[in-house]
Short mmCIF file of C-alpha atoms and ligand atoms in Angstrom, two decimals:
data_model
loop_
_atom_site.label_atom_id
_atom_site.label_comp_id
_atom_site.label_asym_id
_atom_site.label_seq_id
_atom_site.Cartn_x
_atom_site.Cartn_y
_atom_site.Cartn_z
CA MET A 1 3.54 -98.25 53.28
CA ALA A 2 0.43 -100.42 53.63
CA GLU A 3 -0.85 -101.95 50.43
CA ILE A 4 -3.94 -100.27 48.98
CA LYS A 5 -6.79 -102.67 48.20
CA THR A 6 -9.85 -100.47 48.50
CA ILE A 7 -10.20 -96.86 47.36
CA GLY A 8 -12.99 -94.59 48.58
CA VAL A 9 -14.29 -91.73 46.45
CA LEU A 10 -16.40 -88.76 47.48
CA THR A 11 -17.64 -85.43 46.16
CA SER A 12 -17.79 -82.51 48.57
CA GLY A 13 -18.86 -78.85 48.69
CA GLY A 14 -20.78 -77.22 45.85
CA ASP A 15 -21.52 -79.65 43.03
CA ALA A 16 -19.91 -78.98 39.67
CA PRO A 17 -20.70 -80.32 36.19
CA GLY A 18 -18.14 -83.01 35.41
CA MET A 19 -18.07 -84.48 38.91
CA ASN A 20 -19.87 -87.56 37.57
CA ALA A 21 -17.34 -87.92 34.78
CA ALA A 22 -14.63 -87.80 37.46
CA ILE A 23 -16.37 -90.43 39.62
CA ARG A 24 -16.66 -92.65 36.55
CA ALA A 25 -12.98 -92.23 35.66
CA VAL A 26 -11.82 -92.90 39.23
CA THR A 27 -14.06 -95.96 39.54
CA ARG A 28 -13.25 -97.57 36.22
CA SER A 29 -9.51 -96.84 36.32
CA ALA A 30 -9.31 -98.30 39.81
CA ILE A 31 -11.29 -101.43 38.89
CA TYR A 32 -9.19 -101.83 35.73
CA LEU A 33 -6.09 -101.96 37.93
CA GLY A 34 -7.62 -104.45 40.37
CA TYR A 35 -8.77 -102.19 43.23
CA ARG A 36 -12.11 -102.34 45.00
CA VAL A 37 -14.01 -99.01 44.96
CA VAL A 38 -16.35 -97.65 47.61
CA GLY A 39 -18.49 -94.57 47.02
CA VAL A 40 -18.90 -92.32 50.05
CA LYS A 41 -22.28 -90.55 50.05
CA ARG A 42 -22.75 -86.82 50.79
CA GLY A 43 -19.08 -85.90 50.97
CA TYR A 44 -17.38 -86.01 54.37
CA TYR A 45 -20.79 -86.51 55.97
CA GLY A 46 -20.78 -90.07 54.61
CA LEU A 47 -17.41 -90.72 56.24
CA VAL A 48 -18.60 -89.37 59.59
CA TYR A 49 -21.93 -91.22 59.45
CA ASN A 50 -20.93 -94.41 57.64
CA GLU A 51 -22.69 -93.96 54.33
CA PHE A 52 -20.80 -96.20 51.96
CA GLU A 53 -21.73 -98.12 48.83
CA GLU A 54 -19.69 -100.44 46.67
CA LEU A 55 -19.14 -99.08 43.15
CA THR A 56 -18.81 -101.41 40.18
CA SER A 57 -18.00 -100.41 36.66
CA ARG A 58 -21.76 -100.65 35.92
CA SER A 59 -22.63 -98.29 38.80
CA VAL A 60 -21.04 -95.49 36.79
CA SER A 61 -22.63 -96.34 33.42
CA ASN A 62 -24.37 -93.53 31.62
CA ILE A 63 -23.30 -90.75 33.96
CA ILE A 64 -20.54 -88.99 32.00
CA GLN A 65 -23.12 -86.62 30.50
CA LEU A 66 -24.95 -85.82 33.74
CA GLY A 67 -24.57 -82.67 35.82
CA GLY A 68 -24.59 -82.89 39.63
CA THR A 69 -23.08 -85.85 41.42
CA ILE A 70 -24.51 -89.36 41.80
CA LEU A 71 -22.72 -89.61 45.16
CA LYS A 72 -24.52 -86.48 46.44
CA THR A 73 -22.57 -83.75 48.14
CA ALA A 74 -22.70 -81.68 51.30
CA ARG A 75 -20.86 -79.10 53.36
CA CYS A 76 -20.19 -81.16 56.48
CA LYS A 77 -19.88 -79.17 59.72
CA GLU A 78 -18.98 -82.26 61.77
CA PHE A 79 -15.82 -82.81 59.71
CA LEU A 80 -14.54 -79.40 60.82
CA SER A 81 -14.04 -80.74 64.36
CA PRO A 82 -11.31 -83.20 65.48
CA GLU A 83 -14.04 -85.50 66.88
CA GLY A 84 -15.78 -85.58 63.50
CA ARG A 85 -12.56 -86.43 61.71
CA LYS A 86 -11.78 -89.16 64.27
CA ALA A 87 -15.22 -90.72 63.59
CA ALA A 88 -14.50 -90.47 59.86
CA TYR A 89 -11.16 -92.22 60.27
CA ASP A 90 -12.64 -94.98 62.45
CA ASN A 91 -15.44 -95.60 59.94
CA MET A 92 -12.99 -95.72 57.05
CA THR A 93 -10.85 -98.22 58.92
CA LYS A 94 -13.87 -100.42 59.73
CA ALA A 95 -14.97 -100.31 56.10
CA GLU A 96 -11.39 -101.25 55.09
CA ILE A 97 -11.02 -98.17 52.90
CA ASP A 98 -7.25 -97.74 52.51
CA ALA A 99 -7.12 -94.56 50.41
CA LEU A 100 -9.41 -91.74 49.41
CA VAL A 101 -10.09 -89.63 46.33
CA VAL A 102 -11.75 -86.33 47.24
CA ILE A 103 -13.40 -84.33 44.45
CA GLY A 104 -14.17 -80.76 45.48
CA GLY A 105 -13.14 -77.14 45.70
CA ASN A 106 -10.92 -75.12 47.99
CA GLY A 107 -12.85 -75.84 51.20
CA SER A 108 -13.08 -79.56 50.48
CA LEU A 109 -9.40 -79.95 49.66
CA SER A 110 -8.48 -77.90 52.73
CA GLY A 111 -10.49 -80.49 54.71
CA ALA A 112 -8.53 -83.25 52.97
CA ARG A 113 -5.25 -81.51 53.83
CA ILE A 114 -6.13 -81.38 57.54
CA PHE A 115 -7.43 -84.97 57.59
CA ALA A 116 -4.25 -86.21 55.89
CA SER A 117 -2.07 -84.35 58.39
CA GLU A 118 -3.83 -86.04 61.32
CA TYR A 119 -4.18 -89.61 60.03
CA ASN A 120 -2.00 -91.88 58.00
CA ILE A 121 -4.25 -92.16 54.95
CA PRO A 122 -3.22 -91.61 51.35
CA ILE A 123 -5.55 -88.97 49.93
CA VAL A 124 -5.59 -87.59 46.41
CA GLY A 125 -7.75 -84.59 45.52
CA LEU A 126 -9.33 -83.58 42.24
CA PRO A 127 -10.21 -79.91 41.62
CA GLY A 128 -14.00 -79.97 41.27
CA THR A 129 -15.68 -76.58 41.51
CA ILE A 130 -17.20 -74.01 39.21
CA ASP A 131 -15.26 -71.29 41.08
CA ASN A 132 -11.82 -72.18 39.63
CA ASP A 133 -10.40 -71.17 43.01
CA LEU A 134 -7.60 -73.70 43.35
CA SER A 135 -3.98 -72.82 42.74
CA ASN A 136 -1.44 -74.48 40.49
CA THR A 137 -3.98 -75.90 38.10
CA ASP A 138 -5.03 -74.11 34.92
CA CYS A 139 -8.67 -74.87 35.60
CA THR A 140 -11.05 -76.91 37.69
CA ILE A 141 -13.70 -79.44 36.70
CA GLY A 142 -17.00 -77.58 36.17
CA TYR A 143 -15.55 -74.14 35.47
CA ASP A 144 -15.86 -74.38 31.69
CA THR A 145 -19.48 -75.54 31.84
CA ALA A 146 -20.44 -72.78 34.27
CA LEU A 147 -18.71 -70.21 32.07
CA ASN A 148 -20.69 -71.42 29.06
CA THR A 149 -23.92 -71.23 31.08
CA ILE A 150 -23.07 -67.62 31.96
CA VAL A 151 -22.37 -66.80 28.32
CA GLU A 152 -25.71 -68.21 27.20
CA ALA A 153 -27.58 -66.25 29.88
CA VAL A 154 -25.75 -62.96 29.34
CA ASP A 155 -26.25 -63.13 25.56
CA LYS A 156 -30.00 -63.25 26.25
CA ILE A 157 -29.83 -60.39 28.72
CA ARG A 158 -27.97 -58.36 26.09
CA ASP A 159 -31.03 -58.49 23.81
CA THR A 160 -33.30 -56.86 26.33
CA ALA A 161 -30.58 -54.52 27.64
CA THR A 162 -30.07 -53.20 24.10
CA SER A 163 -33.78 -52.83 23.38
CA HIS A 164 -34.41 -50.83 26.53
CA GLU A 165 -31.03 -49.06 26.59
CA ARG A 166 -30.43 -50.21 30.12
CA LEU A 167 -27.56 -50.95 32.43
CA PHE A 168 -27.59 -54.49 33.80
CA PHE A 169 -25.66 -55.87 36.73
CA VAL A 170 -25.45 -59.63 36.31
CA GLU A 171 -24.24 -61.43 39.40
CA VAL A 172 -22.28 -64.63 38.99
CA MET A 173 -20.85 -67.10 41.50
CA GLY A 174 -17.19 -67.62 42.35
CA HIS A 175 -17.05 -67.58 46.16
CA MET A 176 -14.02 -65.31 46.70
CA ALA A 177 -12.67 -65.61 43.15
CA GLY A 178 -13.44 -63.41 40.15
CA TYR A 179 -12.67 -65.87 37.33
CA LEU A 180 -16.27 -66.51 36.31
CA ALA A 181 -17.03 -62.77 36.29
CA LEU A 182 -13.87 -61.74 34.46
CA ASN A 183 -13.78 -64.45 31.82
CA GLY A 184 -17.56 -64.27 31.51
CA ALA A 185 -17.13 -60.57 30.72
CA ILE A 186 -14.48 -61.27 28.09
CA ALA A 187 -16.63 -63.97 26.48
CA THR A 188 -19.81 -61.88 26.34
CA GLY A 189 -18.27 -58.52 25.48
CA ALA A 190 -19.52 -57.10 28.77
CA GLU A 191 -18.58 -53.50 29.58
CA ALA A 192 -16.96 -54.41 32.90
CA ALA A 193 -16.36 -57.05 35.52
CA ILE A 194 -16.45 -56.23 39.19
CA ILE A 195 -14.31 -58.76 41.02
CA PRO A 196 -13.20 -59.35 44.62
CA GLU A 197 -9.50 -59.35 43.66
CA LYS A 198 -9.67 -55.61 42.89
CA GLU A 199 -11.89 -54.62 45.76
CA THR A 200 -9.22 -53.23 48.08
CA GLU A 201 -7.40 -51.26 45.38
CA LEU A 202 -10.20 -49.59 43.52
CA ASP A 203 -13.77 -48.37 43.75
CA GLN A 204 -14.71 -50.37 40.69
CA LEU A 205 -18.16 -48.85 40.28
CA ALA A 206 -16.87 -45.28 40.42
CA ASP A 207 -14.11 -46.25 37.99
CA LEU A 208 -16.67 -47.69 35.60
CA VAL A 209 -18.88 -44.63 35.71
CA SER A 210 -15.93 -42.27 35.35
CA ARG A 211 -15.01 -44.06 32.15
CA GLY A 212 -18.34 -42.80 30.77
CA PHE A 213 -19.26 -46.35 30.01
CA ARG A 214 -22.73 -45.69 28.66
CA LYS A 215 -22.35 -42.44 26.81
CA SER A 216 -21.73 -43.78 23.36
CA LYS A 217 -23.40 -47.16 23.71
CA ASN A 218 -27.00 -48.15 23.99
CA SER A 219 -26.65 -50.81 26.66
CA ALA A 220 -24.21 -51.87 29.30
CA ILE A 221 -23.71 -55.17 31.04
CA VAL A 222 -21.51 -55.45 34.10
CA LEU A 223 -20.66 -58.89 35.41
CA VAL A 224 -20.42 -58.80 39.18
CA ALA A 225 -18.78 -61.53 41.23
CA GLU A 226 -20.85 -62.44 44.28
CA ASN A 227 -19.30 -60.65 47.22
CA PRO A 228 -20.73 -59.80 50.65
CA ALA A 229 -18.36 -56.82 50.91
CA THR A 230 -19.91 -54.95 47.96
CA GLY A 231 -23.40 -56.39 48.39
CA GLY A 232 -22.99 -57.99 44.95
CA ALA A 233 -25.20 -56.89 42.06
CA ILE A 234 -28.02 -55.68 44.32
CA GLY A 235 -25.63 -53.56 46.40
CA LEU A 236 -24.14 -51.98 43.28
CA ALA A 237 -27.54 -51.28 41.71
CA GLU A 238 -28.62 -49.56 44.94
CA ARG A 239 -25.48 -47.42 44.81
CA VAL A 240 -26.23 -46.50 41.21
CA LYS A 241 -29.77 -45.45 42.17
CA ARG A 242 -28.38 -43.21 44.92
CA GLU A 243 -25.23 -41.84 43.31
CA PHE A 244 -25.94 -41.96 39.55
CA PRO A 245 -29.74 -41.73 39.19
CA GLU A 246 -29.45 -40.93 35.47
CA TYR A 247 -28.82 -44.63 34.78
CA ASP A 248 -31.72 -47.09 34.47
CA ALA A 249 -30.17 -50.09 36.22
CA ARG A 250 -31.50 -53.66 36.48
CA VAL A 251 -30.19 -56.73 38.29
CA THR A 252 -30.08 -60.40 37.33
CA ILE A 253 -28.64 -62.95 39.73
CA LEU A 254 -27.76 -66.13 37.87
CA GLY A 255 -27.43 -68.15 41.10
CA HIS A 256 -27.48 -71.92 41.20
CA LEU A 257 -28.36 -72.39 37.57
CA GLN A 258 -24.62 -71.90 37.03
CA ARG A 259 -23.96 -75.14 38.89
CA GLY A 260 -26.21 -77.37 36.82
CA GLY A 261 -26.36 -78.80 33.34
CA SER A 262 -24.59 -81.34 31.23
CA PRO A 263 -20.80 -80.86 31.36
CA THR A 264 -19.07 -79.49 28.27
CA ALA A 265 -16.72 -81.71 26.30
CA ALA A 266 -13.78 -79.85 27.88
CA ASP A 267 -15.02 -80.65 31.40
CA ARG A 268 -15.72 -84.29 30.56
CA ILE A 269 -12.25 -84.76 29.12
CA LEU A 270 -10.58 -82.92 32.00
CA ALA A 271 -12.51 -84.97 34.58
CA SER A 272 -11.69 -88.23 32.80
CA ARG A 273 -7.99 -87.47 32.61
CA LEU A 274 -7.71 -86.21 36.19
CA GLY A 275 -9.79 -89.10 37.57
CA ALA A 276 -7.61 -91.73 35.90
CA GLU A 277 -4.44 -89.94 37.02
CA ALA A 278 -5.65 -89.97 40.64
CA ILE A 279 -5.53 -93.76 40.59
CA THR A 280 -2.13 -93.85 38.86
CA ALA A 281 -0.82 -91.46 41.52
CA LEU A 282 -2.12 -93.61 44.40
CA ARG A 283 -0.67 -96.71 42.74
CA HIS A 284 2.75 -95.02 42.66
CA GLY A 285 2.63 -94.15 46.34
CA GLN A 286 1.63 -90.51 45.93
CA ARG A 287 -0.46 -88.98 48.71
CA ASN A 288 -1.79 -85.67 49.93
CA ILE A 289 -1.73 -84.06 46.53
CA MET A 290 -4.23 -82.60 44.16
CA ILE A 291 -4.04 -83.67 40.53
CA GLY A 292 -4.06 -80.50 38.47
CA ILE A 293 -3.49 -79.66 34.85
CA ARG A 294 -0.82 -77.22 33.70
CA ASN A 295 -0.20 -76.46 30.04
CA GLY A 296 -2.04 -79.63 29.08
CA GLU A 297 0.06 -81.86 31.33
CA MET A 298 -0.95 -83.56 34.58
CA ALA A 299 0.54 -81.90 37.64
CA TYR A 300 0.90 -83.27 41.18
CA VAL A 301 0.23 -80.32 43.49
CA PRO A 302 0.69 -80.67 47.28
CA PHE A 303 -2.54 -79.80 49.12
CA THR A 304 -0.90 -76.80 50.79
CA LYS A 305 -0.05 -75.29 47.38
CA ALA A 306 -3.43 -76.16 45.84
CA THR A 307 -5.42 -74.45 48.58
CA SER A 308 -3.13 -71.47 49.12
CA MET A 309 -5.26 -69.06 47.02
CA SER A 310 -1.97 -67.78 45.62
CA MET A 311 -3.41 -67.72 42.13
CA SER A 312 -4.77 -64.46 40.95
CA VAL A 313 -6.64 -63.15 37.96
CA LYS A 314 -4.42 -61.72 35.25
CA GLN A 315 -4.11 -57.93 35.03
CA SER A 316 -3.93 -58.35 31.25
CA ASP A 317 -7.42 -59.93 31.30
CA ILE A 318 -8.76 -57.04 33.39
CA ASP A 319 -7.24 -54.63 30.86
CA LEU A 320 -8.71 -56.63 27.99
CA VAL A 321 -12.28 -56.11 29.23
CA LYS A 322 -11.67 -52.35 29.31
CA ILE A 323 -9.94 -52.20 25.93
CA LEU A 324 -12.55 -54.28 24.14
CA SER A 325 -15.52 -52.42 25.59
CA ILE A 326 -14.70 -48.93 24.28
O1 F6P B 401 -18.23 -73.21 45.70
C1 F6P B 401 -19.21 -73.27 44.75
C2 F6P B 401 -20.29 -72.28 45.02
O2 F6P B 401 -21.26 -72.44 44.01
C3 F6P B 401 -19.84 -70.82 45.14
O3 F6P B 401 -19.64 -70.24 43.87
C4 F6P B 401 -20.95 -70.23 45.95
O4 F6P B 401 -20.47 -69.14 46.70
C5 F6P B 401 -21.35 -71.33 46.85
O5 F6P B 401 -20.92 -72.53 46.26
C6 F6P B 401 -22.83 -71.41 47.12
O6 F6P B 401 -23.03 -72.43 48.02
P1 F6P B 401 -24.44 -73.05 48.42
O7 F6P B 401 -24.96 -73.78 47.24
O8 F6P B 401 -24.12 -73.97 49.54
O9 F6P B 401 -25.31 -71.91 48.76
#
């Protein structure tokens, strides 16, 4: 195995609060152990188009508290093709980058998995996404902050929902995962969560209405995971207008505000621990794994297992929303 001298680091896909804390931890842990660190700008785009910058321990000063990512991020179409990945590999080789740390969500780590299967490069991934859609890790960097943003917003919506005795559909992000909607519902005392994981088994809107959700209460908030299949919050509100016109429904789409803001303490600590562990893992010859966290302990998860989407929301959490909203 070739000796690693220089480690590249990039952030890819949707940004997530805590990515900067992860970049800082990767950079400083690597420098502490004698490696050179190169920041790759705009995710895989920077690999394909040669956008590199040397990172020193001062380059990552004062960023632990910042949302977004100082390295910028992108969804790079070129990297989806073999030609794009070949260009990325050639550029990495020219820049003498011997190993890579990729911080991103399911799509980004799937890209890392494919790249690592084609070229002999040690790659370690860090779960960085608000969606929490990676398997074999208890949570991802950015998820806790996004959840807290949702809680703050929904608490405010509750005030007006109660005053006007209205039904609100609040749409949250999550790509194809319902964690933000479900745990957001538990944390805000919402009446229901409509999530993609249940979509094939149940007409969740009809189920909600059949439970008589609004009869004895003066407001109702339903957290809806974004989902093209149901049309999200707008689609459900339109259905309510057509099928249950007695309800006065309103829609709020939280959108990209969920991706911003200063990371919570939990996200900063998670990012710092995972970032440092990525360097330890590379130092010990590990490759093609994601560093996850399970029951408080670091876990080395092969890319195939991390991106398998085998995780699922807990039925007991779905039940909890129902039980606690009677
Ligand atoms: O993956 C993170 C995420 O915020 C998803 O929750 C959402 O579906 C998607 O990115 C939105 O992407 P974009 O910002 O590119 O529109």
